[in-house]
Amino acid sequence: MSKRAHEEPAFVLHRYDWSESSLILEVFTRHHGRIALVAKGVKKPTSQFRPVLLPLQPLLLSWGGDAEVRTLKAAQWQGGHVMPTGEALISGGYLNELLMRLLARDDPHAGLFDHFTLAVQLLAERGDAQQLILRAFELLLLRDTGLLPDLAHESSTLAPLDAARSYVLVPESGLRPAQADDVHSLSGEQWQGLQQALDSHDPLIATLRACAGAQQALQPQLRQLLHYHSGVRVFQTRQLMLDMQAIARPRTPSDPPQS
């Protein structure tokens, strides 16, 4: 795989300080996957990169070098949509965190890049649908990285799901029939509908729609699966959202004093 590229579609996922004037960038590119770039002098007020290298913005990046961390040569905004704001910005940061934790370096996922591009655009335009957008992208990410079982069959027996029966998604064993103590479950028909949406010609939009009637039960099951495969108990962006919601919530006399 070539370590040089010219005007490659990309998004900045994360930035690290490298020196007083430079940054290490983790970027998600369409044809090269997740890679690391050093942006030299980017923190200087006169740097042409300074106003461009922002998260959740579609960029065209050029780089060179033979080391694992390549050198950024050029960057420009690709256009197409504005950056999400408010809670949608944190949701976009959550998608970035998922990609950082679940994608290996130099492993191309061109289709997933296109889904991510559309998901970020929808977050900017449809803040009221952000939870459905997140669920749809979580499913596509898990599928494209090989971490999602076939949602139309039981994982242990490979038998087709019974449309009228309830099933749960378990990180260690995949889809199995729901038991009496399972709090969250979906019907076989709902799981099959999600699989059909994932297999459709326009999977992000189709999966978003399929999630609409399953959001409440689907969210905790996907969260367990993502935690299991990423090796974390709580994603940083989710904790940030919970902290912000706690600050914004009106206090009551029974609340403990803040430290």
Short mmCIF file of C-alpha atoms in Angstrom, two decimals, residues 115 136 139-140 143 151 190-211:
data_model
loop_
_atom_site.label_atom_id
_atom_site.label_comp_id
_atom_site.label_asym_id
_atom_site.label_seq_id
_atom_site.Cartn_x
_atom_site.Cartn_y
_atom_site.Cartn_z
CA HIS A 115 -21.53 5.97 5.63
CA ALA A 136 -27.52 2.99 12.41
CA LEU A 139 -24.60 -1.35 13.30
CA LEU A 140 -22.76 -0.53 10.06
CA ARG A 143 -20.82 -5.20 10.44
CA LEU A 151 -29.14 -10.74 12.40
CA GLN A 190 -37.29 -6.67 13.97
CA TRP A 191 -33.86 -8.31 13.81
CA GLN A 192 -34.60 -9.58 10.30
CA GLY A 193 -35.69 -6.08 9.29
CA LEU A 194 -32.38 -4.68 10.55
CA GLN A 195 -30.45 -7.29 8.55
CA GLN A 196 -32.41 -6.47 5.40
CA ALA A 197 -31.66 -2.78 5.93
CA LEU A 198 -27.93 -3.46 6.35
CA ASP A 199 -27.96 -5.45 3.10
CA SER A 200 -29.85 -2.78 1.15
CA HIS A 201 -28.49 -0.49 -1.56
CA ASP A 202 -28.60 2.55 0.77
CA PRO A 203 -27.84 0.92 4.12
CA LEU A 204 -27.40 3.95 6.38
CA ILE A 205 -30.80 5.46 5.57
CA ALA A 206 -32.51 2.06 5.49
CA THR A 207 -30.96 1.04 8.83
CA LEU A 208 -31.85 4.40 10.38
CA ARG A 209 -35.49 3.76 9.48
CA ALA A 210 -35.36 0.18 10.73
CA CYS A 211 -34.00 1.40 14.07
#
